[in-house]
Amino acid sequence: MEKIDLKKYRVDGGNAAPIEDLSTLSPEDKERLLYAGIDVDRTDRAGSFMHMNHSGVHCKSQQEGLEIMDIKDALAKYDGLPEYWWKLVDKDKDEFTRAAFETLHGGYFIRAKAGHKIAEPVQSCLFIKDSGLAQSVHNIVVVEEGAEMHIITGCATAHGAKETAHMGISEFYVKKGGKLTFTMIHNWSDDTAVRPRSAGILEEDAVFLNNYVLLKPVKDLQMYPALTLNGSGAIARFNSVIVAPEGSHVDSGNRIILNAPNTRAEIIARTLTTGGTIINRGFIGANNVPARGHLECKGLILGGGRIHAIPELDATIDGVELSHEAAVGKIAQEEIEYLMARGMDEDEATATIVRGFLNVEMEGLPPELQAAIDKQISELDAGDVM
Amino acid sequence: MLQIKNLHVNIGDVEVLKGIDLTIPEGETFILFGPNGSGKTTLLMTLMGFGNYTVTEGQILFKGVDITYAPMYERARLGIGMSFQRPPTIHGLKTGHLVKMCGQGRTVDVEGLAKKVNFSRFLDRDINAGFSGGEIKRSELLQLMAQRPDLILFDEPESGVDLENMSLIGRTARELLDGLQPASCTMKMAKTVCKTAGLIITHTGHILEYVNADRGQVMYNGRLCCEARPRDILDHISKHGYKECLRCLSSENGEQLDLADFREAY
């Protein structure tokens, strides 16, 4: 894989004007966002945020107990957010993290206040509209004691935006008894370099459900979000569905560290390549008991490409229960024949099995988003993928 | 409906079927007996069109169409349906969704059909994932009900099934073969109403208590012999085992066959 040269992207000149009403976006942009799981015309959202190019352009909370701010405003208002700012991600981790530290374009600060259960999802879009730009954002999510929130974040580039890069720092704090569902859908272009750097910390009885969907091409994506469960009874779960057509290079994984008793971790990834490269990492570490974790990386190679599964377990104490299951394979002839005996031809049978394979049940998704994902998966066979 | 002429089939280099001739007319249910390894399942798999079974000689006609080398889905679309003995699990494919797809474009009352085989609560489960023996059979029947084939291939409907399930499976199989009968109807009427044919493999004969089987035959070492009423064949086998068939087949072919050798070979 060729190295990403950050110098070739512009980090300034991408200012965009505020957009009061997101439904005024152009139909093309709306469509791109729709494929990233964001429907800006929906009104049943607890709040919404949008960052375009180098500027936050929209920020609205429609519910009590829910705070949504542009990160720059939040830093100003809360004296630099000393509890949360650069606490979980090391700014010297690599050149991308450093670049995001040096140039801050924006990002969101989203907080569910103690005891508030936010029923509707919060919607966030990070959008690159113009060619040649590098976008650096830094997001902070805080779920206070006993609060609940679901964030759906869609990241996309505009149609025709060439040579773009996205760097995103995200720090998640789920406090005692809080619950965060975080669903991220990527709709980059085959010319986008993507470097999210995310980490989260969970207190006692906190729950973090993370869903990640990548069904569209991307030039080069690398991420390895890490959650640390420091409180007793905390639960973390990652579900990922990743498809890499030819030209995509995806290095993606999830890391969970169990530091407290009665913690649980689950990482499930389904990867499919039709010519691209997928490096599918997974790590569960346990330093306290009782602790249970299960890691599952399943990959399917259809017609070409590479899947490199790297599941890791690291336990430092007697009594932990960790397991992993990794598989890279092809579609079993037996399954194809079973469906052909019901009248499907070979292509239909293959597509049905692939859809099943990618059909990870993600928790907490609004039905219309699940339907949109299902639709995209079912469209895979119609297009270039199969 | 189905006409098999001098069918020879290889699995790899081994000839398993050695010249099968069999005709099953519309509306008839044919029962196939025979010891393990005699080639019964091979015949069903070949009729359905599985890849590992190579026809080296002979012909299969279904509804007058030569399907000897037709792909599986064409056979299915022509009206051949099969109940699998050990169907594969397909993760992420919901049973209800598959049943719907079995309709091949026809609208299927999935819920209604599922109720008939007491399978409603499985519709949201991945197909065959952790199903018990009886559950697999009910799921297969449910798919066949949606598929509505004209020829049903059924490999050991009673294997791995408890008595209570057997009765449900038997009644459902009968309904598939005979159609829903009006309350009062003569045998003649019933025959003209339903044109579905069946080819059923059985060891225990339990299925005979439920379906109206007209003819039966014993498969032995890749050949068919001893055509008779299924009940009579079953009685005979339970009294004498398959030795009699062996003798009969030996004299027919002038070939010396030994049961012990034969069992070892497979």
XYZ file of C-alpha atoms in Angstrom:
652
model
C 0.000 0.000 0.000
C 1.428 3.370 -0.925
C 2.022 5.727 1.937
C -0.463 8.521 2.570
C 1.330 11.804 2.008
C -0.482 14.390 4.076
C 1.359 17.215 2.348
C -0.604 16.781 -0.811
C -3.882 17.728 0.876
C -4.988 21.235 1.779
C -5.824 21.864 5.427
C -7.160 25.368 4.856
C -9.451 27.146 2.465
C -12.294 24.727 3.063
C -14.530 26.985 5.098
C -18.227 26.525 4.597
C -21.140 28.704 5.595
C -23.611 27.638 8.283
C -26.648 25.698 7.114
C -29.642 26.403 9.280
C -31.855 23.796 7.686
C -30.142 20.614 6.489
C -33.047 19.781 4.230
C -31.807 22.556 1.935
C -28.775 20.494 0.918
C -28.584 19.574 -2.761
C -30.231 16.310 -3.837
C -26.797 14.897 -4.796
C -25.327 15.595 -1.368
C -28.445 14.260 0.312
C -28.102 11.055 -1.615
C -24.467 10.650 -0.623
C -25.447 11.160 3.010
C -28.361 8.796 2.693
C -25.905 6.068 1.770
C -24.028 6.982 4.910
C -27.178 6.342 6.902
C -28.160 9.973 7.322
C -31.529 11.225 6.191
C -31.451 14.979 6.675
C -35.156 15.277 5.905
C -36.181 13.265 8.923
C -37.638 15.217 11.769
C -37.639 12.443 14.372
C -34.125 13.080 15.544
C -33.183 14.214 19.008
C -30.558 16.455 17.517
C -28.292 16.863 14.568
C -24.831 18.023 13.689
C -23.044 18.557 10.448
C -19.463 19.335 9.631
C -18.601 20.219 6.054
C -15.046 20.495 4.731
C -13.327 22.576 7.405
C -16.331 24.031 9.221
C -19.121 23.014 11.481
C -22.207 24.126 9.565
C -25.116 22.878 11.619
C -25.746 22.068 15.227
C -29.086 21.590 16.861
C -30.477 19.867 19.908
C -34.195 19.417 20.121
C -34.323 17.722 23.429
C -33.811 18.531 27.032
C -30.829 16.805 28.557
C -29.064 16.585 25.229
C -26.217 18.946 24.513
C -24.778 19.222 21.007
C -22.091 21.805 20.296
C -19.370 22.447 17.828
C -16.231 21.279 19.587
C -14.625 24.735 19.308
C -17.568 26.315 21.088
C -17.499 23.599 23.729
C -13.785 24.144 24.347
C -14.415 27.859 24.779
C -17.433 27.384 27.010
C -15.979 24.678 29.253
C -12.427 25.968 29.678
C -10.900 23.518 27.233
C -12.845 20.487 28.490
C -9.968 19.415 30.757
C -11.674 16.161 31.776
C -12.186 14.984 28.237
C -9.846 16.694 25.788
C -7.023 14.408 24.554
C -7.424 12.153 27.561
C -7.829 8.821 25.744
C -5.938 9.263 22.505
C -2.229 9.951 22.487
C -1.609 12.942 20.252
C 1.836 11.589 19.348
C 0.487 8.197 18.339
C 1.253 8.751 14.670
C 1.497 11.494 12.053
C -2.281 11.493 11.433
C -3.106 11.945 15.077
C -0.501 14.636 15.288
C -1.931 16.368 12.223
C -5.356 16.328 13.837
C -3.846 17.795 16.966
C -2.083 20.549 15.082
C -4.996 21.519 12.885
C -8.446 21.445 14.385
C -11.249 22.052 11.915
C -14.059 21.164 14.219
C -16.036 18.190 15.378
C -18.801 17.671 17.840
C -19.285 17.690 21.563
C -22.342 15.619 22.372
C -23.434 15.021 25.918
C -26.414 13.186 27.356
C -26.926 14.616 30.786
C -27.277 12.465 33.879
C -30.445 10.429 33.977
C -31.698 11.498 30.549
C -32.679 8.723 28.218
C -32.689 10.238 24.765
C -35.249 8.236 22.833
C -34.605 9.371 19.266
C -31.170 9.039 17.706
C -28.779 11.937 17.390
C -27.641 12.387 13.839
C -24.205 13.554 12.809
C -22.642 13.951 9.389
C -19.042 14.582 8.552
C -18.894 15.584 4.947
C -16.101 16.422 2.523
C -17.502 18.381 -0.363
C -14.462 19.579 -2.277
C -11.457 17.945 -3.872
C -7.977 18.083 -2.419
C -8.990 18.689 1.185
C -7.818 17.083 4.374
C -10.398 17.307 7.137
C -9.415 17.001 10.795
C -12.110 16.707 13.396
C -12.139 15.923 17.066
C -15.285 14.568 18.679
C -16.138 14.142 22.317
C -19.117 12.066 23.420
C -20.170 11.975 27.044
C -22.963 9.838 28.433
C -23.435 10.811 32.033
C -24.678 8.635 34.857
C -27.769 6.670 33.972
C -28.212 8.437 30.632
C -28.847 6.752 27.294
C -28.167 7.915 23.781
C -27.847 6.636 20.245
C -25.615 8.500 17.813
C -25.755 7.729 14.129
C -22.817 9.204 12.352
C -22.480 9.180 8.625
C -19.245 10.100 6.960
C -19.245 10.818 3.271
C -17.597 12.659 0.456
C -19.536 14.553 -2.145
C -19.937 13.045 -5.548
C -16.846 13.953 -7.554
C -14.688 15.095 -4.625
C -11.201 13.809 -5.503
C -8.119 13.273 -3.381
C -9.552 13.802 0.058
C -8.428 12.791 3.515
C -10.297 12.503 6.791
C -8.709 12.400 10.193
C -11.010 12.070 13.151
C -10.228 11.856 16.806
C -13.095 10.564 18.914
C -13.140 10.179 22.662
C -16.064 8.453 24.350
C -16.965 8.584 28.023
C -19.776 6.380 29.273
C -20.317 6.909 32.947
C -21.909 4.777 35.613
C -25.006 3.007 34.302
C -24.930 4.932 31.030
C -25.609 3.416 27.655
C -24.253 4.561 24.330
C -25.138 3.085 20.980
C -22.856 4.415 18.302
C -23.501 3.564 14.687
C -21.053 4.710 12.077
C -21.581 4.328 8.367
C -18.924 5.257 5.864
C -19.564 6.324 2.316
C -16.187 7.631 1.182
C -14.890 7.584 -2.343
C -12.251 5.393 -3.934
C -9.947 8.369 -3.592
C -10.294 9.053 0.135
C -7.739 8.289 2.815
C -9.360 7.778 6.208
C -7.697 7.720 9.603
C -10.105 7.719 12.547
C -8.483 7.442 15.954
C -11.028 6.533 18.596
C -11.025 5.428 22.195
C -13.557 5.145 24.957
C -13.777 4.483 28.624
C -16.631 2.749 30.444
C -17.472 3.070 34.097
C -19.501 0.754 36.301
C -22.448 -0.927 34.532
C -21.899 1.173 31.430
C -22.865 -0.238 28.039
C -21.323 0.623 24.686
C -22.781 -0.861 21.515
C -20.846 0.024 18.423
C -21.990 -0.689 14.894
C -19.827 -0.049 11.871
C -20.850 -0.389 8.249
C -18.626 0.057 5.208
C -20.206 -1.123 1.984
C -18.703 1.390 -0.422
C -15.221 1.765 -1.885
C -12.543 3.640 0.024
C -8.952 4.158 -1.004
C -7.235 3.546 2.271
C -8.854 3.284 5.668
C -7.188 2.412 8.905
C -8.737 2.398 12.345
C -8.577 0.441 15.551
C -10.954 1.958 18.113
C -10.250 0.865 21.677
C -12.613 0.630 24.620
C -11.438 0.226 28.175
C -13.914 -1.193 30.660
C -12.855 0.132 34.018
C -16.108 -0.311 35.900
C -17.602 -3.499 37.233
C -20.457 -4.862 35.104
C -19.581 -2.864 31.996
C -20.403 -4.319 28.589
C -18.947 -3.479 25.186
C -19.939 -4.844 21.856
C -18.677 -4.133 18.347
C -20.465 -5.254 15.206
C -18.827 -4.540 11.868
C -19.755 -5.226 8.294
C -17.030 -4.432 5.796
C -17.032 -4.860 2.034
C -13.922 -4.131 -0.019
C -14.155 -4.020 -3.794
C -11.035 -3.880 -5.934
C -8.943 -0.837 -5.067
C -10.076 -0.634 -1.437
C -7.564 -1.074 1.327
C -9.204 -1.447 4.718
C -7.291 -2.064 7.922
C -9.926 -2.152 10.610
C -10.279 -3.696 14.002
C -11.693 -3.319 17.471
C -9.997 -3.487 20.797
C -11.613 -4.060 24.186
C -9.784 -4.166 27.505
C -11.579 -5.705 30.471
C -10.141 -4.149 33.610
C -12.958 -4.777 36.046
C -14.911 -7.757 37.347
C -18.145 -8.870 35.657
C -17.251 -7.203 32.397
C -18.175 -8.577 29.007
C -16.880 -7.981 25.514
C -18.040 -9.096 22.118
C -16.518 -8.270 18.764
C -18.171 -9.547 15.628
C -16.885 -8.711 12.178
C -18.072 -9.886 8.803
C -15.781 -8.999 5.958
C -16.198 -9.540 2.251
C -13.685 -8.786 -0.438
C -14.291 -8.838 -4.137
C -10.788 -7.696 -4.990
C -9.746 -5.337 -2.199
C -7.612 -5.896 0.857
C -9.080 -6.232 4.320
C -6.965 -6.523 7.415
C -9.395 -7.451 10.136
C -7.977 -7.042 13.609
C -9.504 -7.816 16.924
C -8.201 -7.720 20.439
C -9.723 -8.587 23.777
C -7.593 -8.215 26.857
C -8.647 -9.202 30.354
C -6.979 -8.159 33.594
C -9.719 -8.910 36.072
C -12.278 -11.623 36.777
C -14.915 -12.703 36.209
C -14.585 -11.464 32.641
C -15.938 -12.893 29.452
C -15.142 -12.035 25.862
C -15.755 -13.418 22.431
C -14.176 -12.324 19.191
C -15.381 -13.389 15.783
C -13.773 -12.436 12.467
C -15.358 -14.089 9.503
C -14.256 -13.328 5.989
C -15.395 -14.280 2.556
C -13.311 -13.909 -0.580
C -15.371 -13.688 -3.721
C -13.365 -13.704 -6.886
C -10.177 -12.134 -5.568
C -8.626 -9.896 -2.961
C -7.084 -10.520 0.398
C -8.376 -10.952 3.917
C -5.891 -11.016 6.750
C -7.607 -11.842 10.031
C -5.659 -11.082 13.179
C -7.650 -12.017 16.259
C -5.837 -11.591 19.544
C -6.631 -12.504 23.124
C -4.498 -11.383 25.993
C -5.401 -12.511 29.489
C -3.287 -11.858 32.541
C -5.298 -13.559 35.239
C -6.622 -16.958 36.221
C -10.319 -17.516 35.572
C -10.990 -15.397 32.496
C -13.170 -16.733 29.693
C -12.051 -15.456 26.325
C -12.575 -17.073 22.971
C -12.121 -16.259 19.335
C -13.250 -17.626 16.061
C -11.690 -16.611 12.776
C -12.481 -17.948 9.365
C -11.684 -16.948 5.833
C -13.425 -18.914 3.190
C -15.543 -19.220 0.168
C -19.198 -19.937 -0.234
C -19.857 -23.616 0.370
C -21.027 -25.480 -2.726
C -23.419 -27.354 -0.478
C -25.208 -24.107 0.404
C -25.442 -23.023 -3.214
C -26.902 -26.374 -4.216
C -29.419 -26.240 -1.400
C -30.779 -22.958 -2.731
C -30.579 -24.098 -6.347
C -32.766 -27.050 -5.420
C -35.347 -24.429 -4.459
C -35.214 -22.866 -7.882
C -32.571 -20.143 -7.544
C -29.908 -20.009 -10.214
C -26.290 -19.944 -9.159
C -26.008 -16.140 -9.074
C -29.180 -15.712 -7.054
C -28.055 -18.428 -4.659
C -24.637 -16.806 -4.237
C -26.157 -13.385 -3.655
C -28.593 -14.794 -1.095
C -25.804 -16.478 0.843
C -23.652 -13.334 0.771
C -26.546 -11.226 2.010
C -27.025 -13.685 4.835
C -23.331 -13.578 5.643
C -23.339 -9.790 5.873
C -26.577 -9.702 7.786
C -25.185 -9.029 11.227
C -27.972 -8.072 13.519
C -27.035 -4.707 14.868
C -28.641 -3.672 18.056
C -30.499 -0.473 18.494
C -30.744 0.515 14.838
C -33.852 2.421 13.892
C -35.858 0.213 11.509
C -35.481 2.616 8.572
C -31.700 2.578 8.950
C -31.633 -1.204 9.144
C -33.790 -1.237 6.017
C -31.397 1.163 4.266
C -28.434 -1.063 5.131
C -30.301 -4.175 3.996
C -31.140 -2.408 0.774
C -27.522 -1.508 0.150
C -26.433 -5.064 0.866
C -29.034 -6.390 -1.526
C -27.856 -3.934 -4.156
C -24.314 -5.206 -3.901
C -25.003 -8.034 -6.323
C -26.642 -5.745 -8.848
C -23.574 -3.546 -9.142
C -19.918 -4.219 -9.527
C -19.483 -6.343 -6.475
C -20.791 -9.696 -7.574
C -44.069 -37.645 -15.165
C -40.639 -39.183 -14.525
C -38.915 -41.595 -16.803
C -35.468 -42.989 -16.060
C -33.778 -45.039 -18.749
C -30.720 -47.213 -18.209
C -29.188 -44.687 -15.809
C -25.552 -45.170 -14.870
C -24.040 -42.801 -12.313
C -20.534 -42.403 -10.960
C -19.365 -40.764 -7.785
C -15.768 -40.003 -8.653
C -14.462 -43.153 -10.314
C -16.886 -45.510 -8.639
C -19.982 -46.594 -10.477
C -22.823 -46.454 -7.980
C -25.910 -46.776 -10.178
C -25.594 -49.522 -12.749
C -28.481 -49.199 -15.111
C -31.685 -47.946 -13.471
C -34.993 -48.078 -15.327
C -37.919 -46.524 -13.557
C -41.112 -44.779 -14.573
C -43.300 -42.871 -12.159
C -46.561 -41.611 -13.662
C -48.526 -38.567 -12.495
C -50.082 -38.860 -9.074
C -48.137 -41.950 -8.095
C -45.985 -42.364 -5.023
C -43.121 -44.773 -5.440
C -41.258 -46.246 -2.467
C -37.609 -47.188 -2.650
C -36.177 -49.765 -0.275
C -32.678 -51.097 0.025
C -29.786 -51.534 2.429
C -27.414 -48.717 3.300
C -25.057 -47.875 0.490
C -27.157 -49.503 -2.208
C -27.492 -46.269 -4.183
C -30.936 -44.966 -3.173
C -29.730 -41.551 -2.078
C -27.485 -41.388 -5.129
C -30.546 -41.836 -7.324
C -32.348 -38.961 -5.578
C -29.318 -36.692 -5.712
C -28.852 -37.467 -9.392
C -32.476 -36.704 -10.153
C -32.113 -33.365 -8.382
C -28.866 -32.666 -10.242
C -26.147 -32.440 -7.585
C -22.681 -31.746 -8.897
C -20.822 -34.737 -7.489
C -22.980 -37.265 -9.297
C -21.893 -37.898 -12.878
C -24.266 -39.532 -15.302
C -22.140 -41.774 -17.532
C -24.956 -43.361 -19.462
C -28.712 -43.255 -19.808
C -31.359 -40.580 -19.646
C -33.739 -38.830 -17.271
C -36.959 -37.414 -18.681
C -39.242 -35.239 -16.587
C -42.553 -34.123 -18.075
C -41.093 -35.189 -21.394
C -38.059 -32.882 -21.043
C -34.607 -34.412 -21.062
C -33.088 -33.168 -17.802
C -30.172 -35.604 -17.666
C -27.661 -32.758 -17.663
C -29.903 -29.819 -16.713
C -28.747 -27.571 -13.842
C -30.496 -27.999 -10.508
C -32.505 -24.816 -10.635
C -33.997 -25.737 -13.991
C -35.167 -29.024 -12.536
C -36.584 -27.195 -9.534
C -38.379 -24.727 -11.775
C -39.720 -27.593 -13.882
C -41.284 -28.992 -10.731
C -38.893 -31.296 -8.929
C -38.626 -30.718 -5.198
C -36.451 -32.439 -2.676
C -36.511 -32.836 1.055
C -32.921 -32.839 2.264
C -31.670 -35.296 4.847
C -28.931 -33.071 6.193
C -29.416 -29.581 4.819
C -26.662 -27.008 5.405
C -27.034 -24.097 7.810
C -26.984 -20.746 6.074
C -26.198 -18.019 8.575
C -28.122 -14.809 8.213
C -30.744 -16.358 5.952
C -34.030 -16.393 7.814
C -36.197 -19.464 7.422
C -39.225 -17.327 6.627
C -37.331 -15.512 3.892
C -36.220 -18.756 2.275
C -39.767 -20.124 2.375
C -40.916 -16.992 0.599
C -38.223 -17.433 -2.036
C -39.302 -21.039 -2.582
C -42.456 -19.646 -4.157
C -40.312 -18.556 -7.117
C -42.231 -15.365 -7.634
C -45.601 -16.734 -6.542
C -47.020 -15.109 -3.421
C -46.584 -17.430 -0.483
C -48.604 -17.324 2.716
C -45.539 -18.030 4.822
C -47.292 -17.620 8.169
C -50.218 -19.780 7.195
C -48.065 -22.588 5.884
C -45.761 -22.420 8.894
C -48.727 -22.889 11.190
C -49.559 -26.172 9.479
C -46.207 -27.676 10.411
C -46.047 -25.922 13.750
C -43.080 -23.880 12.638
C -44.140 -20.281 13.171
C -41.596 -19.544 15.855
C -38.735 -20.681 13.642
C -39.415 -18.260 10.800
C -37.073 -15.656 12.273
C -34.286 -18.139 12.874
C -31.394 -18.771 10.517
C -32.229 -21.679 8.283
C -31.234 -25.025 9.818
C -29.157 -23.390 12.569
C -29.374 -25.796 15.486
C -32.530 -27.487 14.180
C -33.326 -30.915 15.615
C -34.150 -33.888 13.395
C -37.871 -33.203 13.518
C -37.366 -29.484 13.003
C -35.299 -30.101 9.875
C -38.045 -32.285 8.450
C -40.726 -29.713 9.220
C -38.608 -26.952 7.699
C -38.039 -29.024 4.555
C -41.744 -29.744 4.236
C -42.555 -26.097 4.755
C -40.221 -25.156 1.915
C -41.770 -27.816 -0.296
C -45.268 -26.547 0.503
C -44.160 -23.127 -0.707
C -42.403 -24.597 -3.719
C -45.335 -26.821 -4.764
C -43.360 -29.332 -6.794
C -44.973 -31.898 -9.070
C -42.464 -34.566 -8.106
C -41.292 -34.805 -4.532
C -38.062 -36.590 -3.649
C -38.036 -37.554 -0.005
C -35.044 -39.247 1.575
C -35.973 -41.079 4.771
C -38.775 -38.928 6.111
C -38.686 -40.796 9.408
C -34.988 -40.530 10.258
C -34.269 -38.723 13.500
C -37.929 -37.974 14.133
C -39.905 -38.734 17.279
C -43.369 -40.298 17.079
C -45.322 -37.117 17.576
C -43.373 -35.338 14.854
C -43.722 -38.397 12.643
C -47.462 -38.073 12.622
C -47.266 -34.378 11.691
C -44.638 -35.050 9.038
C -46.562 -38.028 7.663
C -49.794 -36.072 7.392
C -48.039 -33.134 5.777
C -46.255 -35.351 3.289
C -49.574 -36.897 2.395
C -51.121 -33.494 1.891
C -48.255 -32.515 -0.390
C -48.695 -35.664 -2.437
C -52.465 -35.932 -2.458
C -53.503 -32.327 -2.117
C -56.167 -31.179 0.308
C -58.996 -33.662 -0.012
C -62.613 -32.646 0.196
C -64.452 -34.261 3.084
C -66.112 -36.908 0.983
C -64.296 -38.105 -2.061
C -63.715 -41.366 -3.804
C -60.265 -42.736 -4.518
C -60.847 -42.115 -8.172
C -61.695 -38.485 -7.545
C -58.661 -38.040 -5.361
C -56.393 -39.413 -8.061
C -57.725 -37.103 -10.680
C -57.496 -34.091 -8.410
C -53.852 -34.440 -7.524
C -51.134 -35.055 -10.024
C -48.196 -34.806 -7.668
C -45.832 -37.741 -7.801
C -43.456 -38.887 -5.088
C -40.283 -40.888 -4.750
C -39.629 -41.814 -1.142
C -36.754 -43.702 0.432
C -37.611 -45.525 3.605
C -35.984 -48.050 5.888
C -38.571 -48.386 8.577
C -41.691 -47.976 6.497
C -43.331 -45.639 9.045
C -44.190 -43.251 6.263
C -46.366 -45.953 4.682
C -48.846 -45.421 7.477
C -49.472 -41.937 6.162
C -49.019 -41.799 2.411
C -50.822 -43.787 -0.226
C -47.972 -45.592 -1.893
C -48.765 -47.474 -5.021
C -45.590 -49.276 -5.952
C -42.235 -50.031 -4.470
C -38.939 -51.572 -5.412
C -35.720 -52.639 -3.766
C -32.426 -51.077 -4.766
C -29.483 -53.342 -4.408
C -25.930 -52.627 -5.398
C -26.953 -49.951 -7.844
C -29.764 -51.917 -9.440
C -33.497 -52.103 -8.929
C -35.243 -55.407 -8.367
C -38.342 -56.969 -6.854
C -41.174 -54.631 -7.711
C -44.198 -55.162 -5.465
C -46.635 -53.393 -3.187
C -44.576 -51.400 -0.662
C -46.274 -53.094 2.307
C -45.398 -56.537 0.991
C -41.801 -55.556 0.368
C -41.525 -54.189 3.876
C -43.004 -57.350 5.405
C -40.645 -59.441 3.386
C -37.577 -57.440 4.351
C -38.488 -57.467 8.020
C -38.788 -61.268 7.896
C -35.916 -62.187 5.632
C -33.707 -59.131 5.418
C -32.282 -58.282 2.035
C -30.887 -61.784 1.387
C -33.853 -62.747 -0.707
C -33.390 -59.720 -2.955
C -29.788 -60.678 -3.328
C -30.666 -64.146 -4.477
C -33.270 -62.815 -6.815
C -30.923 -60.266 -8.321
C -28.122 -62.830 -8.660
C -30.297 -65.180 -10.636
C -31.551 -62.360 -12.816
C -28.109 -61.157 -13.749
C -26.280 -64.429 -13.528
C -23.870 -62.511 -11.345
C -22.607 -63.745 -8.013
C -23.288 -61.113 -5.320
C -22.464 -61.465 -1.702
C -23.969 -59.284 0.980
C -20.825 -59.177 3.074
C -18.615 -58.148 0.165
C -21.076 -55.594 -0.892
C -21.340 -53.942 2.534
C -17.598 -53.703 2.729
C -17.305 -52.089 -0.659
C -19.381 -49.153 0.494
